[in-house]
Structures are given as structure tokens and as C-alpha cells.
XYZ file of C-alpha atoms in Angstrom:
590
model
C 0.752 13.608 -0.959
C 1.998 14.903 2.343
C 5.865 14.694 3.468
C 4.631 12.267 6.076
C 2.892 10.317 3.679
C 5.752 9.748 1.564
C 8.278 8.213 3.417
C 8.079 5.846 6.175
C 7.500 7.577 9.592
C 10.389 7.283 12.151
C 8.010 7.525 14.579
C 8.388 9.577 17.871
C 10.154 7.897 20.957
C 9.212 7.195 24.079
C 10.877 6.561 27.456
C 12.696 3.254 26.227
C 13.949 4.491 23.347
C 11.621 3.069 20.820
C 10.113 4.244 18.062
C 5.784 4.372 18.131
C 6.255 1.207 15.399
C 8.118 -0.265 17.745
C 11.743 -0.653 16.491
C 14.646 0.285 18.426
C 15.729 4.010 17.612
C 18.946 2.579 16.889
C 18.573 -0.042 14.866
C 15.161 1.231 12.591
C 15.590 0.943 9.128
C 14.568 5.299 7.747
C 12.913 4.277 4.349
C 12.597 7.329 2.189
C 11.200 7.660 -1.050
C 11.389 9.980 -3.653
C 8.922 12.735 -3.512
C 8.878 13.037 -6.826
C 7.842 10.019 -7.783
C 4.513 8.524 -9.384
C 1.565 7.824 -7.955
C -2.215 6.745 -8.384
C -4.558 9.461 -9.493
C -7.243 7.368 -7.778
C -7.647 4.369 -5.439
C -9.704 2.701 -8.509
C -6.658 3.023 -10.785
C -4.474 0.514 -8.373
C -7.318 -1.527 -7.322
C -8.154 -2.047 -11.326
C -4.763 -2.903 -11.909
C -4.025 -5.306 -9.399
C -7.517 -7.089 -10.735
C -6.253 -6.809 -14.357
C -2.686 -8.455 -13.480
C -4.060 -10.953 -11.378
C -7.410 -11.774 -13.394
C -5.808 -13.084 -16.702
C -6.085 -15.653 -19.482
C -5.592 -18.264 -17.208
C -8.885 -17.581 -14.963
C -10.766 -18.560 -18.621
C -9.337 -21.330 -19.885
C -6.883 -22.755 -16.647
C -9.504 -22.874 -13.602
C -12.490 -24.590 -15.433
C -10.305 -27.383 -17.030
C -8.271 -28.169 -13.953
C -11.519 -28.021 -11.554
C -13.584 -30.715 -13.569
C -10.021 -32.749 -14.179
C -9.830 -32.917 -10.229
C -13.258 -33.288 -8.820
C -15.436 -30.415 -10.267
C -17.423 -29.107 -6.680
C -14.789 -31.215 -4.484
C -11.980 -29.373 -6.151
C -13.209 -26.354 -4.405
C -12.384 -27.572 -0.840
C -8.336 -27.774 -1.589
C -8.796 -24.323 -3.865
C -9.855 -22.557 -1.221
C -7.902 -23.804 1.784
C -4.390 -23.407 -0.601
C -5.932 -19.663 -0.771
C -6.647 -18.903 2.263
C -3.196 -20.208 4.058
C -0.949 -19.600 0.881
C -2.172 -17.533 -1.593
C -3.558 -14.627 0.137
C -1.081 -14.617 2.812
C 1.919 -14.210 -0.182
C -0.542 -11.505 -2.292
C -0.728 -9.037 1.478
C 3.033 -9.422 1.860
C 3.773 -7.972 -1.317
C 1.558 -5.261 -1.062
C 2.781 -4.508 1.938
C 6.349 -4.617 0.877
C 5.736 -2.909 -2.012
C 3.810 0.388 0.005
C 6.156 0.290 3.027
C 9.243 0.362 1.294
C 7.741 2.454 -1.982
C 10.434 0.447 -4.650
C 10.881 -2.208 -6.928
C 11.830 -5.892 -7.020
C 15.271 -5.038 -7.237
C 16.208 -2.318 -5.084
C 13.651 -3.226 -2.135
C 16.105 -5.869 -1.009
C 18.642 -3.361 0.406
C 16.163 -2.386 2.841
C 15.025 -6.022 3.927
C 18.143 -8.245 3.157
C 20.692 -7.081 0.543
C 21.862 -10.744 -0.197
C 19.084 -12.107 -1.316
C 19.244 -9.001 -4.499
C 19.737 -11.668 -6.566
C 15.322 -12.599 -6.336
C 14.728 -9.490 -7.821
C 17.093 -9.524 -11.090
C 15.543 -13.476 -11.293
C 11.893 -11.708 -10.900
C 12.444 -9.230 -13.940
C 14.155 -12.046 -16.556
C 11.432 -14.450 -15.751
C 8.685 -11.721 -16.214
C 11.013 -11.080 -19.683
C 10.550 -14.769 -20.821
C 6.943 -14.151 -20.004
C 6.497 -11.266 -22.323
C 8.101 -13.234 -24.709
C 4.974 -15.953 -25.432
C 2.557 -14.415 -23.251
C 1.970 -11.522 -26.082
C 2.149 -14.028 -28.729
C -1.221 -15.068 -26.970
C -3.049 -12.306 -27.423
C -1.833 -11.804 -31.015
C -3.590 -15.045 -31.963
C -6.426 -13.384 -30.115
C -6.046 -9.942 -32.392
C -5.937 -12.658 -35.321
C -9.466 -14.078 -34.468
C -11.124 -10.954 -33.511
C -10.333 -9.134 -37.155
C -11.430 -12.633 -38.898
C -14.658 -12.271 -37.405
C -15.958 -9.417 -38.900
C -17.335 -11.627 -41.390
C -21.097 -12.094 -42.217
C -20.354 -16.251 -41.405
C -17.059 -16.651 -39.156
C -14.515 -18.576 -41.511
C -13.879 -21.286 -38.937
C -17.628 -22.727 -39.554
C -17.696 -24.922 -42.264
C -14.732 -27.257 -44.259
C -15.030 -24.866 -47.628
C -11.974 -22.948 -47.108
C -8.781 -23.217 -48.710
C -6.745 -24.636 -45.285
C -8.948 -27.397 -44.933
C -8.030 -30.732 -45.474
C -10.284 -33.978 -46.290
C -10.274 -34.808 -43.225
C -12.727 -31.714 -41.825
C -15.316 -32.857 -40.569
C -18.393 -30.515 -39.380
C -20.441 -31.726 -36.319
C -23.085 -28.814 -36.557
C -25.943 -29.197 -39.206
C -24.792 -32.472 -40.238
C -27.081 -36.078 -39.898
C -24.897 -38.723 -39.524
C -21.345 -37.594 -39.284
C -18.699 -40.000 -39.628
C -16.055 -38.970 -36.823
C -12.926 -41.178 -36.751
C -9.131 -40.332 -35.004
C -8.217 -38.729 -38.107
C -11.321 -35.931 -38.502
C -10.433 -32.525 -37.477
C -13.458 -30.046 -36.653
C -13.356 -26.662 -39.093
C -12.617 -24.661 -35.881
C -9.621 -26.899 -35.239
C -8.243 -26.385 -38.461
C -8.728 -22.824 -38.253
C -6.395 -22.617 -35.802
C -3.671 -24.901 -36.824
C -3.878 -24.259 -40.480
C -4.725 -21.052 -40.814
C -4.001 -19.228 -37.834
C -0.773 -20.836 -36.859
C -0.254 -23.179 -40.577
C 1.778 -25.199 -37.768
C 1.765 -27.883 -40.517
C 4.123 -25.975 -42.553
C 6.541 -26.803 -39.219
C 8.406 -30.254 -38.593
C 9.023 -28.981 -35.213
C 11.390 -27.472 -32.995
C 14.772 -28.529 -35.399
C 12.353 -27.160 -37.722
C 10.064 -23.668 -36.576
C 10.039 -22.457 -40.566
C 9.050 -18.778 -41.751
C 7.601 -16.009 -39.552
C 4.226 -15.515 -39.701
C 3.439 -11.818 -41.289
C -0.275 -11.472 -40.102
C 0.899 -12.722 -37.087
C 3.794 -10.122 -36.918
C 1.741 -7.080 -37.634
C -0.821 -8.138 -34.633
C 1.874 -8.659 -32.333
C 3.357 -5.341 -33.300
C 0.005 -3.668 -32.851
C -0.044 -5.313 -29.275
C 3.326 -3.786 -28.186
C 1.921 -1.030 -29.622
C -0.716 -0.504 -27.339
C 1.123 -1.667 -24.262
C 3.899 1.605 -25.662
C 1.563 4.310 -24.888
C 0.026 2.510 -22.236
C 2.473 2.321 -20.077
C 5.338 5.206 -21.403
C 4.348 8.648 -18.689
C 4.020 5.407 -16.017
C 0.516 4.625 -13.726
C -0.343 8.117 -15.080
C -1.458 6.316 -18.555
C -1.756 2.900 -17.298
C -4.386 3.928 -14.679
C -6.158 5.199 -17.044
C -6.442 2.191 -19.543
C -7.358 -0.349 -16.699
C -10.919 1.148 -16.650
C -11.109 -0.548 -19.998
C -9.251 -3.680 -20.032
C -9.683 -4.488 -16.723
C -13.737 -4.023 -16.453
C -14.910 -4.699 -20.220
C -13.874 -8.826 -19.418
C -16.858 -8.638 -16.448
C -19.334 -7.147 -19.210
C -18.600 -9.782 -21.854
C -18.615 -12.685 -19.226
C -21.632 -11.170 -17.723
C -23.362 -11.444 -21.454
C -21.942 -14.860 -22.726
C -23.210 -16.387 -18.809
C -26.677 -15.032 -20.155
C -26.506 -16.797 -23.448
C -24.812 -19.725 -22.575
C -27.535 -20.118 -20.045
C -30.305 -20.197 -22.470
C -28.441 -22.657 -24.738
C -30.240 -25.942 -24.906
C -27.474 -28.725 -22.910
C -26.191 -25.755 -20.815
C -27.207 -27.632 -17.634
C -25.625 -30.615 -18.799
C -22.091 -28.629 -18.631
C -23.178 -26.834 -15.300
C -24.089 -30.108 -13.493
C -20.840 -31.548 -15.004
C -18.450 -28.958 -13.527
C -19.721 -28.939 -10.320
C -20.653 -32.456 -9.841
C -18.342 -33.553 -6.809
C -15.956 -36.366 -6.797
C -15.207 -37.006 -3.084
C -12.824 -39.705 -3.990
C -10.295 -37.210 -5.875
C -9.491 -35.435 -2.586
C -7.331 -38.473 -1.909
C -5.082 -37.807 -4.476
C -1.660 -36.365 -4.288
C -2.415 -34.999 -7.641
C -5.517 -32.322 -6.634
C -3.972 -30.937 -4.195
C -0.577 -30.071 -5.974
C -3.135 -28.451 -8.633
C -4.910 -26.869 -6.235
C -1.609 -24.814 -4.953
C -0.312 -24.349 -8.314
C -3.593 -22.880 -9.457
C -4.381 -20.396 -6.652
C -0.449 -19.092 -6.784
C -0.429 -18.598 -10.739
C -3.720 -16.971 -10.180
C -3.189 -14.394 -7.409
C 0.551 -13.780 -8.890
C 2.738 -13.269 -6.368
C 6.329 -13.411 -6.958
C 6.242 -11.913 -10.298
C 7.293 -8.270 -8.432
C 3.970 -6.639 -10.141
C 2.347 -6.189 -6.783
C 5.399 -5.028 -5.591
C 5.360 -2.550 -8.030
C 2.011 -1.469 -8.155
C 1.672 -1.261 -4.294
C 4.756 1.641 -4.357
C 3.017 3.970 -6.334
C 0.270 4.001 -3.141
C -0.113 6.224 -0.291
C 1.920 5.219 3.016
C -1.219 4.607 5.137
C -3.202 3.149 2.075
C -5.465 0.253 3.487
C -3.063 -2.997 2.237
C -4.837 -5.064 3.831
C -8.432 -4.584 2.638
C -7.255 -4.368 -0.826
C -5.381 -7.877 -0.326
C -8.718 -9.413 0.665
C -11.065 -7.581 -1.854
C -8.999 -8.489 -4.691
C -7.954 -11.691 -3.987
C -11.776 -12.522 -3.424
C -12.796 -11.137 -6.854
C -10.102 -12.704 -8.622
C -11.053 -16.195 -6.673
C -15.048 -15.268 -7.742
C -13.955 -14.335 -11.768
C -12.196 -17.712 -11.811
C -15.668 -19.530 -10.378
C -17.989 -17.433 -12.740
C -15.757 -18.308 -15.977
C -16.035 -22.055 -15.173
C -20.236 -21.632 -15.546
C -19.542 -19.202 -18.879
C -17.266 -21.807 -20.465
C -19.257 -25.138 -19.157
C -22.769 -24.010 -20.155
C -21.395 -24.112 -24.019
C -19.424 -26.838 -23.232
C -22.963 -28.775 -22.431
C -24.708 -27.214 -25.687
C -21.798 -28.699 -27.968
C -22.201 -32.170 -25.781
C -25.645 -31.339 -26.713
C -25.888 -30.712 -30.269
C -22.928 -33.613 -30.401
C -24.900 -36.157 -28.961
C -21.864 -37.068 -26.340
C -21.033 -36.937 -23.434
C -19.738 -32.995 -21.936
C -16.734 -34.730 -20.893
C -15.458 -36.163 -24.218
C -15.765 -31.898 -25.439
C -14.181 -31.276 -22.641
C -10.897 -32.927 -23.416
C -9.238 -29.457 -24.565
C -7.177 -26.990 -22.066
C -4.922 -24.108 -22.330
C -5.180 -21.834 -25.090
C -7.203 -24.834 -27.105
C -9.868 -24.124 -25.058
C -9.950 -20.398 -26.598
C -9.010 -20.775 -29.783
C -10.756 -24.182 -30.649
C -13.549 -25.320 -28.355
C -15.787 -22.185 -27.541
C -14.761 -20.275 -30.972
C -16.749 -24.186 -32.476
C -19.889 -23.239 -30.265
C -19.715 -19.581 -30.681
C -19.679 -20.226 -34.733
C -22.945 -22.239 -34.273
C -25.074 -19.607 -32.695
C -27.596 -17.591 -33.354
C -25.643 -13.964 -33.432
C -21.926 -16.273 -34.235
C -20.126 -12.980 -35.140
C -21.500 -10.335 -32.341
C -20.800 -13.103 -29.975
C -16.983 -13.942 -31.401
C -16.137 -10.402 -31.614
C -16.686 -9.695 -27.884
C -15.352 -12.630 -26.581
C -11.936 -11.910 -28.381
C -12.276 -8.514 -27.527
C -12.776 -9.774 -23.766
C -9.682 -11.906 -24.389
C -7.414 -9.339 -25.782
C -8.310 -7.438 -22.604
C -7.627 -9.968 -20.589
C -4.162 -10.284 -21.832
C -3.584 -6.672 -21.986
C -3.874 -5.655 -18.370
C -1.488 -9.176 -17.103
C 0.923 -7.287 -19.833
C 1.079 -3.941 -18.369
C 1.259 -5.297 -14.984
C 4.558 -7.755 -16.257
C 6.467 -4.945 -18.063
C 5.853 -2.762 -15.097
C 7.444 -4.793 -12.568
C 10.187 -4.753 -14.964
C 10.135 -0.911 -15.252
C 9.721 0.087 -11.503
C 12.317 -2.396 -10.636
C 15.165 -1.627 -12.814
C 14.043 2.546 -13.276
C 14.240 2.314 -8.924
C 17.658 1.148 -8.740
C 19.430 3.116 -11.650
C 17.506 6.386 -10.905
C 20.272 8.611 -12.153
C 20.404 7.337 -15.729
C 16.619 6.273 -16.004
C 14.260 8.940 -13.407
C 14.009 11.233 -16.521
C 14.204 8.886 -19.690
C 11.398 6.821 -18.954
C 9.826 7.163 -22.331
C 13.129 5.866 -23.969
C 13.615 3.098 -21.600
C 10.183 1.595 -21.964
C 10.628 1.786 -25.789
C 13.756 -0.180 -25.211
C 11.951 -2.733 -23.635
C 8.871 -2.826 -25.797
C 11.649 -3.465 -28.497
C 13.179 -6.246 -26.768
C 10.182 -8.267 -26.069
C 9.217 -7.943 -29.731
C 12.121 -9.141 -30.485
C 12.083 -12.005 -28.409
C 9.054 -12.805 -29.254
C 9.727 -13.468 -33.282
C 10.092 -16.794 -32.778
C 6.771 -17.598 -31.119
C 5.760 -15.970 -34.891
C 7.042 -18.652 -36.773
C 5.032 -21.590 -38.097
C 6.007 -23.813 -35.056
C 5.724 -21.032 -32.796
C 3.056 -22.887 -30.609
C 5.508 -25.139 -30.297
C 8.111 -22.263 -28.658
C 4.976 -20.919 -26.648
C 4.681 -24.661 -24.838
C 8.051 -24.471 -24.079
C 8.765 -20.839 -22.574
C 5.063 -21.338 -21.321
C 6.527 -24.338 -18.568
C 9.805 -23.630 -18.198
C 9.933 -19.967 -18.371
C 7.532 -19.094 -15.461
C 7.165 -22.758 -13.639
C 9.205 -23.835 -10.828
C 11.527 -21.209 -11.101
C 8.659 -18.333 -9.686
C 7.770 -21.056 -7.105
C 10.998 -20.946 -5.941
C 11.874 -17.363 -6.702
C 9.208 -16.477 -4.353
C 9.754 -19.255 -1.844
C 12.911 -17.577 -0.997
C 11.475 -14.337 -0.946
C 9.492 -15.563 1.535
C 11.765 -17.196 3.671
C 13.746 -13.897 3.064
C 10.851 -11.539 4.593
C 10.013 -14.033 7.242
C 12.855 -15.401 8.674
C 15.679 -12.776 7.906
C 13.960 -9.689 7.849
C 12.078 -10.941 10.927
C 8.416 -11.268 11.188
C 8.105 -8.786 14.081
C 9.802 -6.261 12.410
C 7.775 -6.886 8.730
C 4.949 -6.724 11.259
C 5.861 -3.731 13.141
C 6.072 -2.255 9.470
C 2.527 -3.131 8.416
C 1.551 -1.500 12.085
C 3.181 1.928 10.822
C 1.268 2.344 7.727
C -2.042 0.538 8.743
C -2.343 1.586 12.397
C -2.296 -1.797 13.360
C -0.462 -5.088 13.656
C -1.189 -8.075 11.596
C -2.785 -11.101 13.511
C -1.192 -14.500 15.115
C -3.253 -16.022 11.641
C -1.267 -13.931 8.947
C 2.594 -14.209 11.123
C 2.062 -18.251 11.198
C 1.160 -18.258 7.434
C 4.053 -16.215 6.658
C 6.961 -17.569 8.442
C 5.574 -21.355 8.192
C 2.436 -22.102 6.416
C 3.017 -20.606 3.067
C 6.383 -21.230 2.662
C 5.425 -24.668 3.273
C 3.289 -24.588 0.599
C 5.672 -23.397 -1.933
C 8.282 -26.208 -0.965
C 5.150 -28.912 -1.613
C 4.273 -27.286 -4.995
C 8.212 -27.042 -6.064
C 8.751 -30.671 -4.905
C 5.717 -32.360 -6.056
C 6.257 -30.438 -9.927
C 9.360 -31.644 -9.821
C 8.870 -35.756 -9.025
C 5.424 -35.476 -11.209
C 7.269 -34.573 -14.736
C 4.890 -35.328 -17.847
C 6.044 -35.967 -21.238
C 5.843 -32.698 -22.431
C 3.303 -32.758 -26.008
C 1.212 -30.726 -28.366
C -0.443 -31.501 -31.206
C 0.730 -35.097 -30.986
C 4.342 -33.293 -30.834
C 6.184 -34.994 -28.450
C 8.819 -32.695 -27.098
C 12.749 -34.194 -27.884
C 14.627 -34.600 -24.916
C 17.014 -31.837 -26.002
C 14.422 -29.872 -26.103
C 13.589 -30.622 -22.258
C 17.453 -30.048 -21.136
C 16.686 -26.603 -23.055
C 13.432 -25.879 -21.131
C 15.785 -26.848 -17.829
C 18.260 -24.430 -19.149
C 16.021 -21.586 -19.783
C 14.074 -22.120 -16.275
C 17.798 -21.963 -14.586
C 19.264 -18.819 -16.596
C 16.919 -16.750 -14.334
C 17.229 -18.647 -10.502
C 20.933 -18.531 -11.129
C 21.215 -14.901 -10.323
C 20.251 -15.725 -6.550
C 23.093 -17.532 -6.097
C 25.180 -15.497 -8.248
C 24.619 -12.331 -6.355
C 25.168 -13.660 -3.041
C 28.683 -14.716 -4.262
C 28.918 -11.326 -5.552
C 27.749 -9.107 -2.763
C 29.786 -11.657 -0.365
C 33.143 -11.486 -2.140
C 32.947 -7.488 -2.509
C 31.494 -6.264 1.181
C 34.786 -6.250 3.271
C 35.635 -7.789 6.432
C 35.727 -11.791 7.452
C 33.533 -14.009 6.492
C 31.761 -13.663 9.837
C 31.513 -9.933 9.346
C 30.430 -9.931 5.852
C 28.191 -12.371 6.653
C 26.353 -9.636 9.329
C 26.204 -7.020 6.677
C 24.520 -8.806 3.844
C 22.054 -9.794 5.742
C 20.951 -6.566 7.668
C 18.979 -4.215 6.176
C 20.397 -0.753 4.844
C 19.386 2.748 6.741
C 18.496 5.342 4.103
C 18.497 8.907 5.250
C 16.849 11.694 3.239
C 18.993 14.577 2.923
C 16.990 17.560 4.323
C 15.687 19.832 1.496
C 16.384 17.709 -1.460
C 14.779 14.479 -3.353
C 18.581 12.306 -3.338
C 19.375 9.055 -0.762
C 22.072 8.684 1.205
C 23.074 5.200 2.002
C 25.195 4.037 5.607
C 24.422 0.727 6.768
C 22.602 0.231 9.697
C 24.750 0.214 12.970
């Protein structure tokens, strides 16, 4: 990579004094980077990795359940408007901010508006709490995929030592007697065997740790270790696996779930439209919710990702490509996980709605694991869809942990530049341990919990300011004039009125409508204690208080009056470069 390409150009000026972006040569903010640090071998590498973070678990089992819940075909019309004036608006910004200003969640704010510093310590402890269930996930998904090397896949039949009286199998069987009490072998699997979640009374009560579930969790962090330890080096490299193998396996289970007699059944129920639903409040709010979780942005992994890329790399195009396959995987998966929805509707004799009753991580580990076990080819087919899962998982992983790296590496470079190795072991650790109680026999239970008050509202509103931060602090023209420099050209009148009022108007309607649309919070007919509520508040709040926290901070320490210190938090630093050397110099900008 060239000097020029390294650092943000100055520019040249002209008669007026202004720099060819277009800043004042007084006032222009000299970003310079490290030119020693990381980046992509290949333009593949990022691309692959912003697909992996951003095509996750939650394009499998989320999309699907909450399209047919809110109008199957109809639902499309408020997915796609929420992406096109709030999701993909939020996913270019980042990637802009992250290759303009080459740094992490943390540090980046000195060079757009130091008070707000506070977003990007909130960023890296909510992506923490995330590591801390999100793994367990895919450990439950390690579980399945070594249980199915079996000649018959243990979860088909009621013969097995978990099982209870009540297993009932709907597969093979004239005349099955199904009551409120019967429990389906695959079911059972999963809560007695997998999780033995009866062995828990509940949250007062989580019981023992779950060795199997232990050693796959270790083998997870494992993985993610030497994945990500020498930095998108190593991590570029894996994403060719994780982040394509999911499009083969969907690709194949589409195919068979196509021939499956009832598939159409499924198809023709999750796309059948529901005009009426686009009345309700309700749709919409899911709509948002869905396409922001989806795309990501907020979580500072774009950010990351984006600073390991060339200065005049095409941010733009890769917003739209990416965003548009991620939209596409989440459309394809509905038709994968509806066609065997239909077949077990099918072989059933019911309706595809009352199979379709199970979401979240159900929907993996109970309702297509059933269909899967009764077809032809049950363990080739089980084996690559966990296999598909795991990868899944994996890449949303590395891309978590390394907004956590970059972040907190870029702004202590003098005690972390050259111990990266040790640092991300550090980490690794931590998450492992924070994840132990996830491990436990009511560790679904713990999962629930981190699961929507970990990463809810407090991301929506993590990245609402960060929005308001870019838009109305920073200033739009000059965020724009910044895009201009590396691109070659401005942003249009579309993206500035998304940024400064569309999509932050979107994030206030998602955090305000989550927040007067509360559901009793349940799981396995567990019904959540309130206590247990006020500790999901607690938890969501131990990471948005640092906004607040640091302003104080930054405001009581930066000298002057109020009205002075006031000036300075909010205006962006000037970093110089020192000539002939790789260390920053920080004065603030006049």
C-alpha cells in the first residue's frame, strides 16, 4: 500500500484556501494511520467477512419465522423499505467511517466527536455479552453434528434413555395419539439430552455445568484462537470456508426440500400475502428490528473490518453488494426451511402453520433436525446442515471479537501493537469464562436472557447516537466531503437525508416501540421472575451507561468553562504524522 493510500489525503489547495475534499485548510481534520498496520491480502477476504458477520444464525431461523408471523409475501414490502432508508444507509456509514478514519470503535471518536467515546467502550461490552451466549449456540450445534455420525440419528425414535412416556413419534406411526403433554423424540433430544434442562428449576436454580457441552464450547474458542490471533491475516483466510460452505449446504437442502412431497404446501404458506397485516403497528416494528439485526450495524465490526481496507477502496459498492446478498440469503433460507416445514405438515396431516409454531434456536435444534431424521439420507443431510450452522456462527464470531480487538488494540497501541497473540488469548479466555453459565443445565434459560437484554435496545440506541453523532455533530458535509476523498465522489441528496433524518428516525421508532411492546419474557413454559427482568434491565444498562459516563468524564477533565469545554469535546482532533516515523501526534484542531 502506497503512503498516499494509507492515510487520508490533505489534499492540495486552491485559490480559497481549501483543500480538493473541500475542507478549510485550517480547520481539516489530518487522519493518519499507522503504516504498519494490517490489511486485506485480497478484496475477497473483506468482502467474505463482512458477508460472514452479517449473514448469521439469525438469517436461518429469525427471517422465515418473523416473515410468515407478519404477512408472509406482504412482509416483504416493510422489509425492504426499512432496508433501503435505514439499514443500508447505517451499513455505508460504517464502512465509510471505518476506511476513512482506518481505527476502531473506540478511538475513531477523537477524530469525529471525542464526547461521544463513551459509544465505543458501550459497542465492545455489548459485543462481550454477545460472545457470552452467542458461542454457547454453536456449541449445541458442535453437540448435534458429532451425534449424528450415527447409522440412525438418536433424536428419531422414543427408545433412548432421556425419553420420557410422554414421547410421542409422528413419523411411521398410524394413529398417533398427540395430546398437550406429548413431546416429539427430536424435542426431547434437545431438552433432555442436549441441554437435560429438566435437571434445572430455573434461574434460582441453573444446576451443574454441562461437560460435553464444555468441551464443545472449548473447541469453539478454540477455533476462533487461531483464527483470529496474527489478525485479518488468518481470519481472511478462514472466511473462504465459513463464510461460503453455508451457500453450498443451503443450495443442497433447497434441492431436497424441493422434491419432498408437501414442500409446496410450506412454499405457498410463506409467501402467501396478508394485505391486512401491513396495518399493524406490530410488522413494521419487526420489519426495522429485523433488517438492523441483520445488516449489523452498530456492533463496531464493520467499523473494524472496513480499516484494514485501502483508502480509495470502493465503500460504496461493497455497501450495496453485501447488503443485497445478505437481504437475498435471508429470502432463500425462508424457501430451505418452509419446503420441510410443508413435508412435516405433510407427513403430519396438519396444517404448515401449526409446525410452524417454533422460532429461534427451536427452529434449529427441534423442528428441521424432526424432518431431517425422517429422510431418506437422515445422517448425510444432519451432518451438513450442522456443519452449515457451525459456520454460520463462526464467521458472526470472528467478526464480534474483532471489533473488540481493533477497537481496544487501536487505542492502547503502545502496550498491545506487538502482543496481539497474548491479548486475543486474554479475551478468548474471558468469553469462555463468561460463558460457563450458559453450560449449565438451565443455561437456555441464561441464553434467553443475555440473548434480549444483552444486544436489544441497548445497540438500537448505541447506534442511534452514533448516528446522530456522525450526522449532526460531525456534520454531514464534512462526513460527505470525506466519502468524496476516498471514493472520488460525493454521496447523493438520497444517502445525506437518510443519514441525518431518515435513519435515525428509524432507530428512535424501533427503540420506542420495543420499549411500550414488552412481552412476558418465557421458554419452555418458564416464565421469567420479575427479578429476573430488573436483571435483564440491569445488564442491558451496564453497557449504555458508559455514554453518559464518559461525557462526564471527558467534560470534567478538558479545561476551560463550561462553554469552552463544551467546544472542545465536540470538535474533532487533528492528528499529524511525524515525518519519517509510524507514531501520532495529537493537538486539537484550531
Amino acid at each position: 500500500m502506497s503512503h498516499q493510500d494509507s492515510s487520508a489525503p490533505t489534499g492540495s489547495l486552491d485559490s480559497q484556501g481549501t483543500t480538493n475534499a473541500g475542507y478549510s485548510s485550517s480547520t481539516v481534520p489530518m487522519i493518519a494511520q499507522r503504516d504498519s498496520r494490517d490489511s486485506w491480502n485480497k478484496k475477497m477476504d473483506f468482502l467474505l467477512s463482512v458477508i460472514g458477520f452479517a449473514v448469521d444464525l439469525g438469517n436461518v431461523w429469525r427471517f422465515p419465522y418473523i416473515c410468515y408471523q407478519n404477512g408472509g409475501g406482504a412482509f416483504l414490502i416493510p422489509y425492504i423499505l426499512m432496508a433501503v432508508f435505514g439499514g443500508v444507509p447505517l451499513f455505508y456509514m460504517e464502512l465509510a467511517l471505518g476506511q476513512f478514519h482506518r481505527t476502531g470503535a473506540i478511538s475513531i471518536w477523537k477524530h469525529i466527536c471525542p464526547i461521544f467515546k463513551g459509544i465505543g467502550f458501550a459497542i465492545c461490552i455489548i459485543s462481550l455479552y454477545v460472545s457470552f451466549y452467542y458461542n454457547t449456540i454453536i456449541a449445541w450445534a458442535l453437540y448435534y453434528f458429532y451425534s449424528s455420525f450415527t447409522s440412525t440419528l438418536p433424536w428419531t425414535s422414543c427408545d433412548n434413555v432421556w425419553n420420557t412416556p410422554n414421547c410421542t413419534n409422528y413419523f411411521g406411526t398410524n394413529n398417533v395419539s398427540w395430546d398437550n403433554y406429548s413431546h416429539s423424540p427430536a424435542e426431547e433430544f434437545y431438552t433432555r439430552n442436549v441441554l437435560e434442562i429438566h435437571k434445572s428449576s430455573g434461574l434460582r436454580g441453573v444446576g451443574g455445568l454441562r461437560w460435553q457441552l464444555v468441551l464443545c464450547l472449548f473447541l469453539i474458542f478454540t477455533i476462533v484462537y487461531f483464527s483470529l490471533w496474527k489478525g485479518v491475516k488468518t481470519s481472511g483466510k478462514v472466511v473462504w470456508v465459513t463464510a461460503t460452505l453455508p451457500y453450498v449446504v443451503l443450495f443442497i437442502l433447497l434441492i431436497r426440500g424441493a422434491t419432498l412431497p408437501g414442500a409446496w404446501r410450506g412454499v405457498v404458506f410463506y409467501l402467501k400475502p396478508k394485505w391486512e397485516k401491513l396495518l399493524e403497528t406490530r410488522v413494521w416494528v419487526d420489519a426495522a428490528a429485523q433488517i438492523f439485526f441483520s445488516l449489523g450495524p452498530g456492533f463496531g465490526v464493520l467499523l473494524a473490518l472496513a480499516s484494514y481496507n485501502p483508502f480509495t477502496n470502493n465503500c460504496y459498492r461493497d455497501a450495496i453488494v453485501t447488503s443485497l446478498v445478505n437481504c437475498m440469503t435471508s429470502f432463500l433460507s425462508g424457501f430451505v426451511i418452509f419446503t420441510v416445514l410443508g413435508y412435516m405438515a405433510e407427513m403430519r396431516n396438519v396444517e404448515v402453520e401449526d409446525v410452524a409454531k417454533d422460532k429461534g434456536p427451536s427452529l434449529l435444534f427441534i423442528t428441521y433436525p424432526e424432518a431431517i431424521a425422517n429422510m431418506v439420507g437422515s445422517t448425510f443431510f444432519a451432518i451438513i446442515f450442522f456443519m452449515m450452522v457451525i459456520a454460520l456462527g463462526l464467521d458472526s464470531t470472528f467478526g464480534g471479537l474483532e471489533a473488540i480487538i481493533t477497537a481496544v488494540m487501536d487505542e492502547y497501541p503502545q502496550y498491545l501493537f506487538k502482543r496481539r497473540e497474548l491479548f486475543v488469548l486474554g479475551l478468548v479466555i474471558v468469553c469462555f469464562m463468561g460463558s460457563l453459565s450458559t453450560l449449565t443445565h438451565g443455561g437456555a434459560y441464561v441464553v434467553q436472557l443475555l440473548e434480549t437484554f444483552g444486544a436489544g435496545c441497548s445497540i438500537i440506541a448505541v447506534v442511534f447516537l452514533e448516528a446522530i453523532a456522525v450526522s449532526w455533530f460531525y456534520g454531514i458535509q464534512r462526513f460527505s466531503n470525506d466519502v468524496k476523498a476516498m471514493l472520488g465522489f460525493a454521496p447523493g441528496i438520497f444517502w445525506k437525508v437518510c443519514w441525518v433524518a431518515i435513519s435515525p428516525a428509524f432507530l428512535a421508532y424501533i427503540i420506542v416501540s420495543s420499549l411500550l411492546d414488552r412481552h412476558p419474557l418465557i421458554l419452555f413454559d418458564y416464565k421469567y421472575p420479575d427479578w429476573s427482568i430488573t436483571v435483564g434491565f440491569i445488564v442491558g444498562a451496564s453497557s449504555f451507561i458508559w455514554i453518559p459516563v464518559y461525557m462526564v468524564y471527558k467534560l470534567v477533565w478538558t479545561p476551560g468553562s463550561l462553554k469552552q469545554r463544551l467546544a472542545v469535546c465536540m470538535r474533532p482532533e487533528r492528528t499529524m504524522r511525524e515525518p519519517h516515523t509510524d507514531s501520532l501526534s495529537m493537538t486539537p484542531v484550531p
